[in-house]
Coordinates of C-alpha atoms in Angstrom, one line a residue:
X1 CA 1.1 8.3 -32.2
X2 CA 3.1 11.5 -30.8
X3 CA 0.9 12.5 -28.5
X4 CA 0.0 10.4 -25.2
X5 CA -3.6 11.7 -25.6
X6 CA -5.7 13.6 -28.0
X7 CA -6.5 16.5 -25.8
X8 CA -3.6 17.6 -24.1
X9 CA -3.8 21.1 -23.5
X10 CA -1.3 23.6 -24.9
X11 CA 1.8 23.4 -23.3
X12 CA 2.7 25.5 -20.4
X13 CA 6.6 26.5 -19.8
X14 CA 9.2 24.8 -21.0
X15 CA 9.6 21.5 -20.4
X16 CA 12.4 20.8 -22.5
X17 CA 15.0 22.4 -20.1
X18 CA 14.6 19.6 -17.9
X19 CA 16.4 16.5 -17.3
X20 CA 14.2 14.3 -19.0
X21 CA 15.0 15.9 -22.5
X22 CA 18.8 15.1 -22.7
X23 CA 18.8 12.0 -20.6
X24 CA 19.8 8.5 -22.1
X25 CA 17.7 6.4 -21.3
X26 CA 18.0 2.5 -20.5
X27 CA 15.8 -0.2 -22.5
X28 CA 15.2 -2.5 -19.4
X29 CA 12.7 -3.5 -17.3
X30 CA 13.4 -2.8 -14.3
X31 CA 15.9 -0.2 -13.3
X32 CA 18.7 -0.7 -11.4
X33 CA 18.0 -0.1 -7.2
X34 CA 18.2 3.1 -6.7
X35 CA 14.8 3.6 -4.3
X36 CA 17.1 4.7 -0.9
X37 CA 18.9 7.8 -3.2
X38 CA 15.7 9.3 -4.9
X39 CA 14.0 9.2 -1.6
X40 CA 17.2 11.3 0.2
X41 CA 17.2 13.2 -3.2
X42 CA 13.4 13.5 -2.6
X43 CA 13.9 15.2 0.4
X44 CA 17.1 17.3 -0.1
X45 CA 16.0 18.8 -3.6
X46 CA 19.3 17.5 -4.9
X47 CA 18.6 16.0 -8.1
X48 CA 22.3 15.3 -9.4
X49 CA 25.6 14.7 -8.3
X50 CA 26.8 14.1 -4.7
X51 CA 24.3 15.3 -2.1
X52 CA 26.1 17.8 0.2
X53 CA 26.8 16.8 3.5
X54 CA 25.1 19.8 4.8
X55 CA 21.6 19.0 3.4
X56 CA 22.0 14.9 4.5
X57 CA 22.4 16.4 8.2
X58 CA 19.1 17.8 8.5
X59 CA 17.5 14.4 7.9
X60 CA 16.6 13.6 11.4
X61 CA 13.7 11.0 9.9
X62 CA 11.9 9.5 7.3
X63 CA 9.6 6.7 6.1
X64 CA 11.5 4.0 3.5
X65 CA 8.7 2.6 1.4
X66 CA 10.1 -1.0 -0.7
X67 CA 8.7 -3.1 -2.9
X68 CA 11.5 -5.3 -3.5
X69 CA 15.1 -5.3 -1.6
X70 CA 17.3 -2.6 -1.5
X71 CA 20.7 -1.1 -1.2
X72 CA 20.9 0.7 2.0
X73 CA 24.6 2.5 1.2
X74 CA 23.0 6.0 0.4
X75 CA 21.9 5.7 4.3
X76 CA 25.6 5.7 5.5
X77 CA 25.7 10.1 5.1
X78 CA 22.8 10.4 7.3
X79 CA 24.8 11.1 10.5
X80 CA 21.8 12.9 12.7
X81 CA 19.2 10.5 11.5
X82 CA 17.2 10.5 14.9
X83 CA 14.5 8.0 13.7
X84 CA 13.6 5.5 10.7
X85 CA 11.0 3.5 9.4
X86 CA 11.6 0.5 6.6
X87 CA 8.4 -1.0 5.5
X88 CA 9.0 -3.9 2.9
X89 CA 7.0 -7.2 2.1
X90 CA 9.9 -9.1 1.2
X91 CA 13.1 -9.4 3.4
X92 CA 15.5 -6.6 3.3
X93 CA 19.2 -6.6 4.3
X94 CA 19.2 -5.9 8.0
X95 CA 23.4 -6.6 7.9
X96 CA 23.4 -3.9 5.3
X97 CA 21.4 -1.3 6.7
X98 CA 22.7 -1.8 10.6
X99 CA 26.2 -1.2 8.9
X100 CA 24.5 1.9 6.5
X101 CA 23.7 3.4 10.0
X102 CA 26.9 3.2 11.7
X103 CA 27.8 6.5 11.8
X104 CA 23.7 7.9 13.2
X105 CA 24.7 7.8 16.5
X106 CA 22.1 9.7 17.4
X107 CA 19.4 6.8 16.1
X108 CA 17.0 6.5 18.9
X109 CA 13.6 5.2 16.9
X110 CA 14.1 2.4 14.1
X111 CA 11.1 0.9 12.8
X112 CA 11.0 -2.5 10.9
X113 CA 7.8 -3.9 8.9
X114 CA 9.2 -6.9 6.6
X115 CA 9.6 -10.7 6.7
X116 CA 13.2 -10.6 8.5
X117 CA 14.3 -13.7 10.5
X118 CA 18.3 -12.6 11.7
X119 CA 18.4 -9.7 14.1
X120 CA 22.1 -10.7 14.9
X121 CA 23.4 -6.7 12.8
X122 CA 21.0 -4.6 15.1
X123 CA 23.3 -5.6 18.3
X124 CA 25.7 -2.9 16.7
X125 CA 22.8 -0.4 17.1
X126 CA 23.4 0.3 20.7
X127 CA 22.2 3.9 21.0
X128 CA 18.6 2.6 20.3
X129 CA 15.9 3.0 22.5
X130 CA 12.9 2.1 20.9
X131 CA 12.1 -0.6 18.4
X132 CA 9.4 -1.4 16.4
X133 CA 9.5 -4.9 14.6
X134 CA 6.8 -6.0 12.6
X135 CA 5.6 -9.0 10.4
X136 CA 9.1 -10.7 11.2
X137 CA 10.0 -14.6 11.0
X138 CA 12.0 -14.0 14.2
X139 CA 12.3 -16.4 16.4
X140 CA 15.5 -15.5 18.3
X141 CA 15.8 -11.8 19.8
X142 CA 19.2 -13.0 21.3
X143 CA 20.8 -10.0 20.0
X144 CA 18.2 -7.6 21.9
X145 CA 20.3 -8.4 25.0
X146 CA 22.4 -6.1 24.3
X147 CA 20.7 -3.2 23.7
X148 CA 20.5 -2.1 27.2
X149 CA 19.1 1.6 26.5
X150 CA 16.2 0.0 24.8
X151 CA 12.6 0.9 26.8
X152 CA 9.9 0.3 24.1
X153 CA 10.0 -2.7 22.3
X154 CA 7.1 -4.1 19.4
X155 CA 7.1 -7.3 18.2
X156 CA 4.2 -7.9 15.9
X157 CA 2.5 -10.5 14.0
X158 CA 5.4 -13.5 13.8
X159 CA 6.0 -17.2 15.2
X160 CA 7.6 -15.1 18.4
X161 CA 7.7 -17.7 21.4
X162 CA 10.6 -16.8 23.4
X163 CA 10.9 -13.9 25.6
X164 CA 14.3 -15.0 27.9
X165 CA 16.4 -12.8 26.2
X166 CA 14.6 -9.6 27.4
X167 CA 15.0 -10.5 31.1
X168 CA 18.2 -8.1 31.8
X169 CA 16.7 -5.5 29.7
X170 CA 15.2 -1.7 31.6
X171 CA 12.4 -2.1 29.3
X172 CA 9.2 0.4 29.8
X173 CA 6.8 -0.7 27.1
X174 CA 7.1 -4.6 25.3
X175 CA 4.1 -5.3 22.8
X176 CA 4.2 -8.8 21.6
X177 CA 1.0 -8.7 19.8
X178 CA -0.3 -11.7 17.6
X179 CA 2.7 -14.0 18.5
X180 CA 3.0 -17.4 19.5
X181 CA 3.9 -16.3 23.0
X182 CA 3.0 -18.2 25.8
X183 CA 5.6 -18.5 28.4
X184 CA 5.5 -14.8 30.2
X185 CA 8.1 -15.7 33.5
X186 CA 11.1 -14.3 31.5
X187 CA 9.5 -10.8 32.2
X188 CA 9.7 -11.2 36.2
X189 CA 11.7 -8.8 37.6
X190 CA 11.4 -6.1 35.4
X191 CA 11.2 -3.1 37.9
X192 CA 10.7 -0.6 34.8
X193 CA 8.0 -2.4 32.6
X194 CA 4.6 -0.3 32.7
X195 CA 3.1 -1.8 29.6
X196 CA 2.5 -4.9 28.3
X197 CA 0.6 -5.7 25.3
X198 CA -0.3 -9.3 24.5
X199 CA -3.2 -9.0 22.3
X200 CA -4.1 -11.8 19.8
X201 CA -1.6 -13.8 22.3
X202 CA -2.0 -17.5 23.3
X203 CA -1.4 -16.6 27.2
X204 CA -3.0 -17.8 29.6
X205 CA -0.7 -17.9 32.5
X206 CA -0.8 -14.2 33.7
X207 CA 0.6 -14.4 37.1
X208 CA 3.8 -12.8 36.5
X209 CA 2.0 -9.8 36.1
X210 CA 2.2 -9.6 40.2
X211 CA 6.7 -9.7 39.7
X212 CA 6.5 -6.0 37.4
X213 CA 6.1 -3.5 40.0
X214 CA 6.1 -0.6 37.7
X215 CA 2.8 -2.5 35.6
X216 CA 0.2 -0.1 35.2
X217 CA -1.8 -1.2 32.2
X218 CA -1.9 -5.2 29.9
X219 CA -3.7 -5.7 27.0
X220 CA -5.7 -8.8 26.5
X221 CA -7.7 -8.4 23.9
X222 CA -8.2 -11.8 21.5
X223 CA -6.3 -13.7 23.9
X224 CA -8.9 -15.7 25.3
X225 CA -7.9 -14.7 29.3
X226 CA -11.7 -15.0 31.0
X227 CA -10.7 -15.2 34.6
X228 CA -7.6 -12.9 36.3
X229 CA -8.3 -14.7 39.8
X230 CA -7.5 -12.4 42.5
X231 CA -4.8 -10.6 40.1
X232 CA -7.3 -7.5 40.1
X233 CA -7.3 -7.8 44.1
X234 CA -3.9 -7.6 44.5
X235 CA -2.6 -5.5 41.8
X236 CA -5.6 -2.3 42.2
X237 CA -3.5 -0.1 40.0
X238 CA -3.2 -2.2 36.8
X239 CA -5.6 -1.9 34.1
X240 CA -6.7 -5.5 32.3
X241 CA -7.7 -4.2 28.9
X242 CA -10.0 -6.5 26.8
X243 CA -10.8 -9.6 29.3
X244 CA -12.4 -12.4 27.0
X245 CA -13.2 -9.6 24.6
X246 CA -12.9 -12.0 20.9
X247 CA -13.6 -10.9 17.6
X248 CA -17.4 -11.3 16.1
X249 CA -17.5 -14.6 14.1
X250 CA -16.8 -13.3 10.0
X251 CA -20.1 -15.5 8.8
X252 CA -23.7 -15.3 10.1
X253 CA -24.7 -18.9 11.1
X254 CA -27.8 -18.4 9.2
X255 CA -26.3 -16.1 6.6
X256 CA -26.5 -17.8 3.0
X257 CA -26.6 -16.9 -0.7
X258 CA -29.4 -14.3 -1.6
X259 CA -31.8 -15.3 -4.5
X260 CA -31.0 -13.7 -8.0
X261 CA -34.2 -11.7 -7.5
X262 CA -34.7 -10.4 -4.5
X263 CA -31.6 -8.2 -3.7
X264 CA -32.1 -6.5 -7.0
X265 CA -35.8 -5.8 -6.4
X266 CA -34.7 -4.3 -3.3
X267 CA -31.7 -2.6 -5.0
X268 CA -34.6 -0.8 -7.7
X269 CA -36.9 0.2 -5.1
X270 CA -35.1 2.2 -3.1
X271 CA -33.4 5.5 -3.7
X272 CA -31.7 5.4 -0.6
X273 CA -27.7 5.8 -1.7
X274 CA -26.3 4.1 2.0
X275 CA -29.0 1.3 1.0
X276 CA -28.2 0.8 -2.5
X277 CA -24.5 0.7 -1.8
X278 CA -25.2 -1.9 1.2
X279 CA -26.9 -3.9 -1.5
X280 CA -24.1 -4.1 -4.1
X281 CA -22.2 -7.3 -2.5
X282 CA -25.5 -8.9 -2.9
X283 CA -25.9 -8.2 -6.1
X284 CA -22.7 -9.5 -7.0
X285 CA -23.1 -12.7 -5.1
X286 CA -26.3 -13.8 -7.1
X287 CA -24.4 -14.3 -10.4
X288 CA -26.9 -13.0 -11.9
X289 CA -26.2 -11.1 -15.0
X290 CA -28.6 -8.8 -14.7
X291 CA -27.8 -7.6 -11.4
X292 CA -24.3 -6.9 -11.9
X293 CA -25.2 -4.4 -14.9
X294 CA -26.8 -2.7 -11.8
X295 CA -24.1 -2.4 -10.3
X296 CA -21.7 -1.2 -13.3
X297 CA -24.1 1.7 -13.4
X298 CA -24.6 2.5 -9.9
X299 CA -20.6 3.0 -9.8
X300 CA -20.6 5.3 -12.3
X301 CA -21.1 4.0 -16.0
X302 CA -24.7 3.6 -16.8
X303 CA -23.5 3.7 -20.4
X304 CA -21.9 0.5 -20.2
X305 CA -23.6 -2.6 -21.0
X306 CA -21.9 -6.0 -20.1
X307 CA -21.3 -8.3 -23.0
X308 CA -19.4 -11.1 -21.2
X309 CA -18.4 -11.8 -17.6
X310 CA -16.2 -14.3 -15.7
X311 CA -16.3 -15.2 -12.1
X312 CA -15.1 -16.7 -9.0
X313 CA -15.8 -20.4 -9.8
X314 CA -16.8 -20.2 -13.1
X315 CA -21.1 -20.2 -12.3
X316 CA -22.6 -17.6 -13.8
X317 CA -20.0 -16.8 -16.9
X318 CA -21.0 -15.7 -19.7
X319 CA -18.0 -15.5 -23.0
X320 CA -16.3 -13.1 -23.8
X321 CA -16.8 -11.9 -27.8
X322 CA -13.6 -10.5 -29.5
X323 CA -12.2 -8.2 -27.3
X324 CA -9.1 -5.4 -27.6
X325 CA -7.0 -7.8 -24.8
X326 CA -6.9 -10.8 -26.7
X327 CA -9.3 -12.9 -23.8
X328 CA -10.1 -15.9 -25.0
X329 CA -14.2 -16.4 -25.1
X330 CA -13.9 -19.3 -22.4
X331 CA -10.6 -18.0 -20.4
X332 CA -12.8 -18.1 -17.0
X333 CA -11.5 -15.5 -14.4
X334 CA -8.2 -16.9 -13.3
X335 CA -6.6 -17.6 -16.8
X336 CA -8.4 -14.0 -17.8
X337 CA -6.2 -12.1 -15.0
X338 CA -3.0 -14.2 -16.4
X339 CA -3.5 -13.5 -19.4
X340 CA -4.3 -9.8 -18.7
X341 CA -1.3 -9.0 -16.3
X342 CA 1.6 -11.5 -16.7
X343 CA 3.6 -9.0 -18.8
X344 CA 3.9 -6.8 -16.0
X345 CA 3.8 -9.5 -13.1
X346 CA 7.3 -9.5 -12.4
X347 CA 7.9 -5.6 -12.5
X348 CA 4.9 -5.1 -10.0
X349 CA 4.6 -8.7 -8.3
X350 CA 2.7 -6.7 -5.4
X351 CA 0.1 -5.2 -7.4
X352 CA -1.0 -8.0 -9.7
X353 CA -0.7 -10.6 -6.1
X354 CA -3.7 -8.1 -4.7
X355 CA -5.6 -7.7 -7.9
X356 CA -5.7 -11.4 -8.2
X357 CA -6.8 -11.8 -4.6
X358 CA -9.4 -9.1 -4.7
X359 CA -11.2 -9.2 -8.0
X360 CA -14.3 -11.6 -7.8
X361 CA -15.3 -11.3 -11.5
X362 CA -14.5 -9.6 -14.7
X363 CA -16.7 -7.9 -17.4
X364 CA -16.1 -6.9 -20.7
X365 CA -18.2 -4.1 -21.5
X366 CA -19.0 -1.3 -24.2
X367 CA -20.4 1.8 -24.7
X368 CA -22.7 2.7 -27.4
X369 CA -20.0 3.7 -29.9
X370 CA -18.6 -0.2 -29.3
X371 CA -15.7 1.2 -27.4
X372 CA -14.4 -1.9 -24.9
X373 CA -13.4 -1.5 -21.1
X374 CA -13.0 -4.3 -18.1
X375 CA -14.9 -3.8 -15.0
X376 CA -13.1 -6.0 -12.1
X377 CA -15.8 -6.7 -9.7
X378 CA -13.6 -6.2 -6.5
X379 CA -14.1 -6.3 -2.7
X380 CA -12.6 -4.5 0.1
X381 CA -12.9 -4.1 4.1
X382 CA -14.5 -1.0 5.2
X383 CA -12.0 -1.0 8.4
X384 CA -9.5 -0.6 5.7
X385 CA -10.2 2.5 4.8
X386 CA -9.3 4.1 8.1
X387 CA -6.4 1.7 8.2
X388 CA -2.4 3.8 7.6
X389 CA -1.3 3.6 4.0
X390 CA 1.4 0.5 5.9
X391 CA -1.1 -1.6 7.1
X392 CA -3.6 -1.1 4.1
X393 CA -1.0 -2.6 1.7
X394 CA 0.1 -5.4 4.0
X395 CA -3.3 -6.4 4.9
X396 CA -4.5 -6.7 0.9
X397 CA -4.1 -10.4 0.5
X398 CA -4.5 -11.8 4.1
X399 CA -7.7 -13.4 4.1
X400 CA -9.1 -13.1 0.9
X401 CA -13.0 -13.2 0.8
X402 CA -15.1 -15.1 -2.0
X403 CA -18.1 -15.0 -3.6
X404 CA -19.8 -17.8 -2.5
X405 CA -19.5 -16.2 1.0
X406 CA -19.3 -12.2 0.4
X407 CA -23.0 -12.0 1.8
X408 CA -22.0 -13.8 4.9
X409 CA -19.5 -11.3 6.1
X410 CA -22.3 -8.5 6.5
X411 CA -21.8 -4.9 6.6
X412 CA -18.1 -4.8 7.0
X413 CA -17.5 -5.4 3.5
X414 CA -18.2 -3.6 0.1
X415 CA -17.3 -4.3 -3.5
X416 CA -16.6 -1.4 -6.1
X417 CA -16.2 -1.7 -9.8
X418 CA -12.4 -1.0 -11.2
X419 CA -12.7 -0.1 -14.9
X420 CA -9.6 -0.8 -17.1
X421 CA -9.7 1.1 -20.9
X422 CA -8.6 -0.7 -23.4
X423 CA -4.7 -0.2 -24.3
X424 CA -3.5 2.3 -26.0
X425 CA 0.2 1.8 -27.8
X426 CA 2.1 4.9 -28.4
X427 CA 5.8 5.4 -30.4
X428 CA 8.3 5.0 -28.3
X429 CA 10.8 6.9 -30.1
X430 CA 7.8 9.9 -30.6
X431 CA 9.1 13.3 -28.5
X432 CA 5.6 14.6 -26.9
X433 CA 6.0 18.2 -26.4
X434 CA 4.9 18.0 -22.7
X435 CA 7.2 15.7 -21.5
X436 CA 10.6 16.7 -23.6
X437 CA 11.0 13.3 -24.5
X438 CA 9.1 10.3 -25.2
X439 CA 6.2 8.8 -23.3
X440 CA 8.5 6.2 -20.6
X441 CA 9.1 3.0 -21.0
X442 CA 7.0 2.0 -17.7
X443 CA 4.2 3.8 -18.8
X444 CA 4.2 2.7 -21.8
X445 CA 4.0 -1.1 -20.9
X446 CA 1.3 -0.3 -18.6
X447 CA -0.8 1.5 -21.4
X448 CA -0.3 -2.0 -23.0
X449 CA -2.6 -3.7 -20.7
X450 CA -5.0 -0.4 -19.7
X451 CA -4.3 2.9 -20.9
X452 CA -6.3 3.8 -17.4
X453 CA -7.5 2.0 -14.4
X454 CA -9.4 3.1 -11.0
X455 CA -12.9 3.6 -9.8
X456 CA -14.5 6.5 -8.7
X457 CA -12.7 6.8 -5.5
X458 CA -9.3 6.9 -7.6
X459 CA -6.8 5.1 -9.2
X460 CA -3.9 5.1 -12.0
X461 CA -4.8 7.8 -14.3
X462 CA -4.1 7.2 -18.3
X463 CA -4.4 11.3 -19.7
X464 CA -0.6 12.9 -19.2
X465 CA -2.9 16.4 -20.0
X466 CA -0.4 19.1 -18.9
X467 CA 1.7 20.2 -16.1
X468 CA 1.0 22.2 -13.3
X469 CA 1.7 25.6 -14.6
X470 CA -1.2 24.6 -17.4
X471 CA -3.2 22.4 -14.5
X472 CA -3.4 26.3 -13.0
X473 CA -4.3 28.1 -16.2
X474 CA -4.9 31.6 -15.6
X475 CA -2.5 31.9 -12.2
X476 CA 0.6 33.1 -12.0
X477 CA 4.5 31.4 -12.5
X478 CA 5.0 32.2 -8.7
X479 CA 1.3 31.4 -7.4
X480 CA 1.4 27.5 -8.7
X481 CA 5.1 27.9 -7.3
X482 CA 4.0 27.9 -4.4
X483 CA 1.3 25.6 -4.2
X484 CA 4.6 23.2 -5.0
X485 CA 6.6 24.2 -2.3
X486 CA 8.7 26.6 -4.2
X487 CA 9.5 24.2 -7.2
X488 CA 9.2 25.4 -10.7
X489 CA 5.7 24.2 -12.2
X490 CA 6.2 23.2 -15.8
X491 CA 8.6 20.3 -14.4
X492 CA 5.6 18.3 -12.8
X493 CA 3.5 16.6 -15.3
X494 CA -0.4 15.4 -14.1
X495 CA -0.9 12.7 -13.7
X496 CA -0.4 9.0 -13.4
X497 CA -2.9 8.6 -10.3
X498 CA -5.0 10.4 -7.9
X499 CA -7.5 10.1 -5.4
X500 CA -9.6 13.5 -3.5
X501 CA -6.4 14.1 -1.6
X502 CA -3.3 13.3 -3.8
X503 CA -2.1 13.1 -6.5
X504 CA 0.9 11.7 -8.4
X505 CA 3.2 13.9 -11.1
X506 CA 6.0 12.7 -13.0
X507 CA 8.8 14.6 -12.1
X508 CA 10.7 15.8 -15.3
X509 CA 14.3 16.4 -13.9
X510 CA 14.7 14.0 -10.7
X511 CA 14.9 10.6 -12.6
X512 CA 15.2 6.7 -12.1
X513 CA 18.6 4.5 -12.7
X514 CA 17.3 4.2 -16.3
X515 CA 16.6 8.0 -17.4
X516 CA 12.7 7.8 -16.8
X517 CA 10.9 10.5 -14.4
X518 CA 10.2 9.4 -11.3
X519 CA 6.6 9.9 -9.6
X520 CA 6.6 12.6 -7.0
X521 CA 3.5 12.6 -4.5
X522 CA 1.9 15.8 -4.4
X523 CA -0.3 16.8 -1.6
X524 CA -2.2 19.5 -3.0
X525 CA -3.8 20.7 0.6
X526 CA -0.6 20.9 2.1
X527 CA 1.4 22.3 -0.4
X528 CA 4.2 19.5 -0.2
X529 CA 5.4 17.5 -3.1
X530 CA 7.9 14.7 -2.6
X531 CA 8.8 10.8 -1.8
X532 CA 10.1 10.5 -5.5
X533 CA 9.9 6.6 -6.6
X534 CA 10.5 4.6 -10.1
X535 CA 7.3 3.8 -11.6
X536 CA 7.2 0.5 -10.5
X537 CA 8.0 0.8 -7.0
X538 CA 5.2 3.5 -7.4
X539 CA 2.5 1.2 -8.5
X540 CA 3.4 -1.4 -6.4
X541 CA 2.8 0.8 -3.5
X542 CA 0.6 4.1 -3.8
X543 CA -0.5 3.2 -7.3
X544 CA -1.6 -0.1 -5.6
X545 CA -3.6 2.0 -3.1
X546 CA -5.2 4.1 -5.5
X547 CA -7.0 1.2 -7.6
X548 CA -7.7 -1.4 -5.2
X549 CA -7.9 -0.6 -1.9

């Protein structure tokens, strides 16, 4: 096959005079690092050669997506970087990126979310004054002390006890939230503290409150604090936030497995969409065959019927017949997903760790035509949805939910059907005309397992169709221009994921360590494309996103 799909439209431009058609390009799997530079590339528009000095001292502040560690050099230019955020969900270098930011010395705001344990490198950081540290292993903030123009500390969700070596520190705002902090007397003293934040805390000694003569506000939400004494008497201007206020129990005590025919009678009856929708985890949670066909074609694909299904604990299954994947008849769910995704389980160990937490059951199903696609019966969190793009991806495998008790968590929680297409293999060494070069290597080994995978509310798009010059047919070179933020539109090629507010466009002339285009996110409202990352780094994180949360 030359073509990634069978109708692409004609192409727009000339995609040939980028990059991509005259790079070499590297047969591995995973490129070397190179995620710090595309995303100061991303931002400066300098897609070759040295970045000019000039363009890396406008940076005053960006966000550093990972999905594995990373070489922080390319930060060392940045010499008016005011503020930066690193969000990772393995450990990163923190000696490495203290030293790549020796020469910002006008870093105020550094914000850390990733499992580090040594904060000995920040010490050098002296000029900071506010730091966020998030879903750390630190248990020693030793070299804090000397960070004596600190005033707005955040340490989040870690095995946090000690707070000692904060007691010389001017600080105006410390959030320990969802520690292991218990011992608050360090803290006495501090003439400049105003805030304190202890939720999720196991406090229950508060009495140092009456030493902070600047306190004006503590949070105590899910700390279990029922009584403040005469703490409210004697300190009128402080505001106790959240006093015994605990999060509702996850089950109903007398919640329990519907029967296989009464949520579906329900779920036929009414036309209500907000009710059916309601209904769909309980649906799922009867097993029953029938009832998940329901729910295939209430999200979307009436045309599909289900022809074998595996779940959660193996009641319920029914075999799989030959399929385009290879699944054995009797896999059952776990050994399906293996056998599904453990090609690519190293390359995106991010993705395939929350598709396996999130996927309850899996469906083959066909259309009339005996066409084959995979419906992963997956839940989710309504909360997350509202949740920052951060804090949905961290959140994705922390306390998964099962079958046996999706009814019991009520209306907080919803299932959607993901539909994989069946692969599609393509010739590597075949130049499609849209791209200047071959389909890449990344995409290409994710076509191997589905060609396209999402639901309705988006996902990781299989169709490369055209580029934005031909997405626009009928405007203008310098209308669709614009809607790019000035960048020429026959370089951006749509898509490899989307949802109603984004989408994501392989970028034809900024490219990875290994000669592949890089995914650009486009913000079609806003008119801003950017944050360029390899493929995999991509799926790991937005691509991630798009599908399953």
């Amino acid at each position: 096959m030359t073509e990634p799909t069978s109708d692409a439209t004609p192409i727009a431009g000339d995609p040939s005079r980028y990059r991509y058609a005259r790079a070499e390009r590297l047969d591995v799997a995973h490129p070397p690092d190179q995620v710090v530079e595309l995303r100061l590339r991303s931002i400066t528009g300098v897609h070759e050669g040295p970045i000019p000095q000039h363009s890396l001292d406008e940076i005053e502040g960006f966000w550093l997506h990972l999905s594995r560690p990373a070489d922080f050099t390319a930060l060392a230019g940045l010499r008016r970087l005011r503020w930066l955020a690193v969000e990772a969900p393995t450990d990163i270098d923190v000696a490495g990126l203290s030293t790549a930011l020796a020469a910002a010395t006008s870093l105020r705001n550094l914000h850390i979310e990733a499992p580090i344990a040594d904060l000995t490198s920040l010490s050098a950081l002296g000029g900071l004054s506010e730091l966020w540290l998030g879903h750390t292993r630190v248990t020693d903030l030793t070299p804090l002390a000397g960070l004596t123009g600190l005033r707005d500390l955040v340490v989040e969700d870690g095995p946090l006890t000690d707070l000692t070596p904060l007691a010389g520190l001017r600080l105006n705002r410390l959030y320990v939230y969802r520690t292991q902090v218990t011992d608050l007397s360090p803290l006495a003293g501090m003439e400049l503290l105003e805030v304190l934040g202890l939720n999720g805390c196991p406090v229950s000694d508060l009495s140092v409150t009456a030493e902070l003569p600047g306190l004006r506000h503590v949070n105590l939400r899910r700390t279990g604090v029922v009584d403040l004494g005469d703490l409210p008497a004697r300190l009128p201007s402080v505001t106790f936030e959240g006093l015994a206020d605990g999060e509702p129990p996850l089950l109903d005590e007398d919640g329990g497995l519907p029967s296989a025919t009464d949520p579906l009678a329900r779920f036929r009856e009414t036309e209500d969409f907000t009710d059916r929708w309601q209904l769909l985890p309980a649906l799922i949670a009867t097993r029953d065959r029938e009832a998940i066909q329901d729910v295939v074609g209430f999200e979307g694909r009436p045309g599909l019927t289900l022809q074998g299904l595996f779940l959660q604990g193996g009641v319920g299954d029914v075999p799989f017949p030959a399929n385009p994947w290879g699944v054995p008849p009797d896999a059952g769910l776990a050994q399906a997903l293996t056998h599904l995704w453990q090609p690519i389980a190293a390359l995106a160990p991010r993705f395939v760790a929350t598709l396996r937490v999130r996927t309850l059951g899996l469906a083959l199903l066909t259309d009339d035509a005996g066409t084959a696609t995979l419906g992963y019966l997956t839940w989710g969190r309504d909360a997350d949805a509202q949740a920052p793009r951060e804090q949905r991806l961290r959140q994705a495998t922390r306390e998964p939910i099962t079958l046996d008790a999706l009814v019991g968590h009520g209306g907080d929680v919803h299932v959607r059907v993901v539909f994989g297409t069946a692969p599609r293999l393509v010739d590597p060494a075949a130049t499609v005309p849209l791209l200047g070069g071959p389909v890449p290597a990344p995409i290409r080994e994710f076509w191997a397992v589905h060609h396209s995978f999402g639901s309705h509310f988006g996902g990781i798009v299989g169709a490369l169709r055209c580029n934005t010059l031909g997405y626009f047919d009928g405007d203008g070179w310098e209308q669709v221009a614009e809607r790019l933020g000035g960048h020429p539109p026959d370089r951006f090629v749509h898509g490899v994921g989307s949802d109603h507010y984004e989408s994501f466009l392989l970028d034809l002339d900024l490219l990875d360590a290994a000669g592949y285009p890089t995914i650009a996110r486009w913000a079609f409202k806003e008119w801003t494309i950017g944050d360029h990352k390899p493929f995999w780094d991509w799926l790991d994180g937005d691509g991630t996103r798009l599908a399953l949360l």
